[in-house]
Coordinates of C-alpha atoms and ligand atoms in Angstrom, one line a residue:
M7 CA 0.0 0.0 0.0
E8 CA 1.4 3.4 -0.9
V9 CA 0.5 6.3 1.4
I10 CA 1.0 9.8 -0.1
I11 CA 0.5 12.8 2.2
L12 CA -0.3 16.1 0.4
P13 CA -1.0 19.6 1.7
S14 CA -4.6 20.1 0.5
S15 CA -7.7 18.3 -1.0
K16 CA -7.0 20.2 -4.2
D17 CA -3.6 18.5 -4.4
I18 CA -5.2 15.2 -3.7
G19 CA -7.8 15.7 -6.4
A20 CA -5.0 16.6 -8.9
L21 CA -2.8 13.6 -8.2
A22 CA -5.8 11.2 -8.3
A23 CA -6.9 12.9 -11.6
D24 CA -3.4 12.4 -13.0
S25 CA -3.7 8.7 -12.4
I26 CA -7.1 8.6 -14.0
E27 CA -5.9 10.7 -16.9
A28 CA -3.0 8.4 -17.5
L29 CA -5.3 5.4 -17.5
V30 CA -7.8 6.9 -19.9
R31 CA -5.1 8.1 -22.3
N32 CA -3.6 4.6 -22.3
K33 CA -6.9 2.8 -22.4
P34 CA -9.7 5.0 -23.8
N35 CA -12.4 2.4 -22.8
A36 CA -11.2 2.2 -19.2
V37 CA -13.7 1.2 -16.5
I38 CA -13.7 3.5 -13.4
G39 CA -15.3 2.8 -10.1
L40 CA -17.0 5.8 -8.8
A41 CA -17.4 6.8 -5.1
T42 CA -19.7 9.5 -3.8
G43 CA -19.6 11.5 -0.6
S44 CA -17.4 14.6 -0.2
S45 CA -13.9 13.1 -0.5
P46 CA -13.9 12.4 -4.3
L47 CA -15.4 15.8 -5.2
P48 CA -11.9 17.5 -5.9
I49 CA -11.1 14.6 -8.2
Y50 CA -14.3 15.1 -10.2
D51 CA -13.8 18.9 -10.3
E52 CA -10.3 18.4 -11.7
L53 CA -11.4 15.8 -14.3
A54 CA -14.2 18.1 -15.4
R55 CA -11.7 21.0 -15.7
R56 CA -9.3 18.8 -17.8
H57 CA -12.2 17.8 -20.0
T58 CA -13.4 21.4 -20.6
E59 CA -10.0 23.1 -20.8
E60 CA -7.7 20.3 -22.1
G61 CA -10.0 18.1 -24.1
L62 CA -9.6 15.0 -21.9
S63 CA -12.2 12.7 -23.3
F64 CA -14.2 10.0 -21.4
A65 CA -16.3 9.1 -24.5
Q66 CA -15.5 5.4 -24.3
V67 CA -15.2 5.2 -20.5
S68 CA -17.6 3.2 -18.4
G69 CA -18.4 4.0 -14.7
F70 CA -19.7 1.8 -11.9
A71 CA -20.9 3.4 -8.7
L72 CA -19.8 1.9 -5.5
D73 CA -23.1 1.9 -3.7
E74 CA -26.7 3.3 -3.5
Y75 CA -29.3 4.0 -0.9
V76 CA -32.3 1.8 -0.7
G77 CA -35.7 3.4 -0.5
L78 CA -35.0 6.9 -2.0
P79 CA -37.5 7.7 -4.8
E80 CA -36.0 7.6 -8.3
G81 CA -34.4 10.9 -9.1
H82 CA -34.0 11.9 -5.4
Y83 CA -31.3 14.6 -5.2
E84 CA -29.2 12.6 -2.8
S85 CA -29.5 9.2 -4.5
Y86 CA -26.0 8.3 -5.6
R87 CA -27.1 7.8 -9.2
E88 CA -28.0 11.5 -9.2
V89 CA -24.9 12.6 -7.2
I90 CA -22.6 10.9 -9.7
R91 CA -24.5 12.4 -12.6
R92 CA -24.4 15.9 -11.1
E93 CA -20.8 15.8 -9.8
F94 CA -19.1 14.0 -12.6
T95 CA -20.7 12.3 -15.5
N96 CA -22.8 15.2 -16.7
R97 CA -19.7 17.5 -16.6
V98 CA -17.7 15.3 -19.0
D99 CA -18.5 13.3 -22.1
V100 CA -19.2 9.9 -20.6
A101 CA -22.1 8.2 -22.5
A102 CA -25.1 8.0 -20.2
E103 CA -25.6 4.3 -21.1
N104 CA -22.0 3.6 -19.8
V105 CA -22.8 4.8 -16.3
H106 CA -24.0 2.0 -14.0
G107 CA -25.1 1.9 -10.3
P108 CA -26.5 -0.9 -8.1
N109 CA -30.3 -0.8 -8.1
G110 CA -31.5 0.1 -4.7
S111 CA -35.2 -0.1 -5.5
S112 CA -35.5 -3.4 -7.2
Q113 CA -38.2 -5.8 -6.0
D114 CA -35.6 -8.6 -6.2
V115 CA -32.5 -7.0 -4.5
E116 CA -30.5 -10.2 -4.6
A117 CA -31.0 -10.6 -8.4
A118 CA -30.2 -6.9 -8.9
C119 CA -27.0 -7.3 -6.9
Q120 CA -25.9 -10.3 -8.9
A121 CA -26.8 -8.5 -12.1
Y122 CA -24.5 -5.7 -11.0
E123 CA -21.6 -8.1 -10.4
D124 CA -22.2 -9.6 -13.8
A125 CA -22.3 -6.2 -15.4
I126 CA -18.9 -5.3 -13.9
V127 CA -17.4 -8.6 -15.2
A128 CA -19.0 -8.1 -18.7
A129 CA -17.3 -4.7 -18.8
G130 CA -14.0 -6.3 -18.2
G131 CA -13.6 -5.5 -14.5
I132 CA -12.9 -2.2 -12.9
D133 CA -9.5 -0.7 -13.9
L134 CA -9.4 2.0 -11.2
Q135 CA -11.7 2.2 -8.2
I136 CA -12.0 5.6 -6.4
L137 CA -12.7 5.1 -2.7
G138 CA -13.4 7.3 0.4
V139 CA -13.3 6.0 3.9
G140 CA -15.9 6.3 6.6
T141 CA -15.0 7.6 10.1
N142 CA -15.7 4.0 11.3
G143 CA -13.4 2.5 8.6
H144 CA -16.0 1.5 6.1
I145 CA -15.4 1.5 2.3
G146 CA -18.3 1.5 0.0
F147 CA -21.0 0.9 2.6
N148 CA -19.2 -2.2 4.0
E149 CA -19.6 -1.4 7.7
P150 CA -17.5 -2.9 10.4
G151 CA -18.1 -6.6 10.6
S152 CA -18.6 -7.0 6.8
S153 CA -17.2 -10.2 5.3
L154 CA -13.8 -9.5 3.8
A155 CA -14.9 -11.7 0.8
S156 CA -18.4 -10.0 0.4
R157 CA -19.9 -9.3 -3.0
T158 CA -22.6 -6.7 -3.9
R159 CA -25.5 -7.0 -1.5
I160 CA -27.9 -5.1 0.8
K161 CA -26.5 -3.7 4.1
T162 CA -27.8 -1.8 7.1
L163 CA -26.0 1.4 7.7
A164 CA -24.2 1.9 11.0
E165 CA -25.8 4.6 13.1
Q166 CA -22.5 6.6 13.0
T167 CA -22.7 6.5 9.1
R168 CA -26.2 7.8 9.2
Q169 CA -25.1 10.6 11.5
D170 CA -22.1 11.4 9.3
N171 CA -24.3 11.5 6.2
A172 CA -27.2 13.5 7.8
R173 CA -25.4 16.6 6.5
F174 CA -26.6 15.8 3.0
F175 CA -30.3 15.5 4.1
D176 CA -32.7 17.9 5.9
S177 CA -32.6 15.7 9.0
I178 CA -31.2 12.4 10.1
A179 CA -34.6 10.8 10.0
Q180 CA -34.4 11.1 6.2
V181 CA -31.2 9.1 5.9
P182 CA -32.1 5.6 4.7
H183 CA -31.2 2.7 6.9
H184 CA -30.4 0.4 4.0
V185 CA -28.0 0.5 1.1
V186 CA -26.7 -1.8 -1.6
T187 CA -23.0 -1.7 -1.9
Q188 CA -20.2 -3.4 -3.8
G189 CA -18.7 -6.0 -1.4
L190 CA -15.1 -6.0 -0.1
G191 CA -14.4 -8.9 -2.5
T192 CA -15.9 -6.8 -5.4
I193 CA -13.7 -3.8 -4.5
M194 CA -10.6 -6.0 -4.2
D195 CA -11.1 -7.3 -7.8
A196 CA -10.4 -3.8 -9.1
R197 CA -7.0 -3.5 -10.6
H198 CA -6.0 -0.3 -8.8
L199 CA -7.6 1.2 -5.7
V200 CA -7.2 4.9 -5.0
L201 CA -8.5 5.9 -1.6
V202 CA -8.7 9.6 -0.8
A203 CA -9.4 11.2 2.6
S204 CA -8.9 14.6 4.2
G205 CA -9.5 16.3 7.5
A206 CA -8.8 15.4 11.2
G207 CA -12.1 13.5 11.4
K208 CA -10.6 10.8 9.3
A209 CA -7.3 10.5 11.3
D210 CA -8.4 7.6 13.5
A211 CA -9.9 5.6 10.6
V212 CA -6.7 6.2 8.5
R213 CA -4.4 5.1 11.3
A214 CA -6.5 2.0 11.9
F215 CA -6.7 0.8 8.3
V216 CA -3.1 1.8 7.2
E217 CA -1.2 0.6 10.3
G218 CA -3.6 -1.6 12.3
P219 CA -4.4 -5.3 11.8
V220 CA -6.4 -6.5 8.8
S221 CA -9.8 -7.1 10.2
A222 CA -13.4 -7.1 9.4
S223 CA -13.8 -4.6 12.3
C224 CA -12.0 -2.1 10.0
P225 CA -13.1 -2.9 6.5
A226 CA -10.7 -0.5 4.8
S227 CA -7.8 -2.5 6.2
I228 CA -8.4 -5.1 3.4
L229 CA -6.5 -2.7 1.2
Q230 CA -3.3 -4.0 2.9
F231 CA -3.9 -7.2 0.8
H232 CA -4.4 -5.4 -2.5
R233 CA -1.4 -5.5 -4.9
R234 CA -1.9 -1.9 -6.0
A235 CA -3.6 0.3 -3.4
T236 CA -2.8 4.1 -3.3
V237 CA -3.9 6.1 -0.3
I238 CA -3.8 9.9 -0.8
I239 CA -4.5 12.0 2.3
D240 CA -4.0 15.4 3.7
E241 CA -1.8 16.4 6.7
A242 CA -4.8 16.3 9.1
A243 CA -6.0 12.8 8.0
A244 CA -2.3 11.6 8.3
S245 CA -1.8 13.2 11.7
K246 CA -2.1 9.9 13.7
L247 CA 0.1 7.8 11.4
A248 CA 3.2 6.5 13.2
G249 CA 5.0 5.9 9.8
A250 CA 4.2 9.4 8.3
A251 CA 7.9 10.3 8.0
T252 CA 8.6 7.0 6.2
Y253 CA 5.7 7.5 3.8
R254 CA 6.8 11.0 3.0
H255 CA 10.4 10.0 2.4
A256 CA 9.3 7.2 0.1
Y257 CA 7.1 9.5 -2.0
D258 CA 9.6 12.3 -2.1
N259 CA 12.2 10.0 -3.5
K260 CA 10.0 8.1 -5.9
P261 CA 11.1 8.2 -9.5
V262 CA 8.7 10.4 -11.4
W263 CA 8.2 7.9 -14.2
Q264 CA 6.6 5.5 -11.7
G265 CA 3.4 7.5 -11.3
I266 CA 1.1 6.2 -8.6
Ligands
F6R24 C1 -19.5 6.7 -0.9 C2 -19.0 5.6 -0.1 C3 -18.5 5.9 1.3 C4 -17.8 7.2 1.5 C5 -17.4 7.4 2.9 C6 -16.7 8.8 3.2 O1 -19.9 6.2 -2.2 O2 -18.9 4.6 -0.5 O3 -17.7 4.9 1.7 O4 -16.7 7.2 0.7 O5 -18.6 7.4 3.7 O6 -17.6 9.8 2.9 P1 -17.1 11.3 2.8 O7 -16.2 11.3 1.6 O8 -18.4 12.1 2.5 O9 -16.5 11.6 4.1

């Protein structure tokens, strides 16, 4: 796992965007896994800027959302399908039919989750998965206790996650209790994981998953088993890392040609 500590979320967004740009230039029909929440927004802003100002094209790219709330009416402003459209895909030239999300309102949730797994495989698998991390160590909506081998399925949100996400709704009562999410096994199948986090509120979770034991109690710790996981965080999110100086030294001395 590579840990990169940068001064600001803007820098984090730019570095993650560099990696996505390199991927898309090398493989125009790349498959990108899309996270929602606040953390990836600087990435989407930077990719949208590069599209508008520098002609970076996503015309052949496919996108797969990480997760979706269950129970929000179609078109709800905070449904992740809408968030991804608003924050990213509508700002670039991704074809609408190439943007996929797990179906949180299917009558047959199990079949819908399996269909989602099948669609990822049919697209050739995810080349680069963008991730954030919850204050309790979740990735996607794989809350503590999730099977490290799990696939896309319905999950119940931890109360802490509902509280954390209440800022996107008028009140906590409106935050759904259930979600469908790619499983930890699904996420681990992506060829490159890029997790971004910023702010002191993430410092405990970052310390736990980067330097703690691999455990279902801290789902993001599964990244320690991935052959290509890049963790890009700001100083505040890195503030509790015992090995911060080592990570900084490694990155500062990394050959530029290696990229991330
Ligand atoms: C979002 C997702 C979540 C968030 C996490 C952090 O699709 O899967 O794991 O990445 O809850 O959220 P923010 O970035 O809002 O702090």
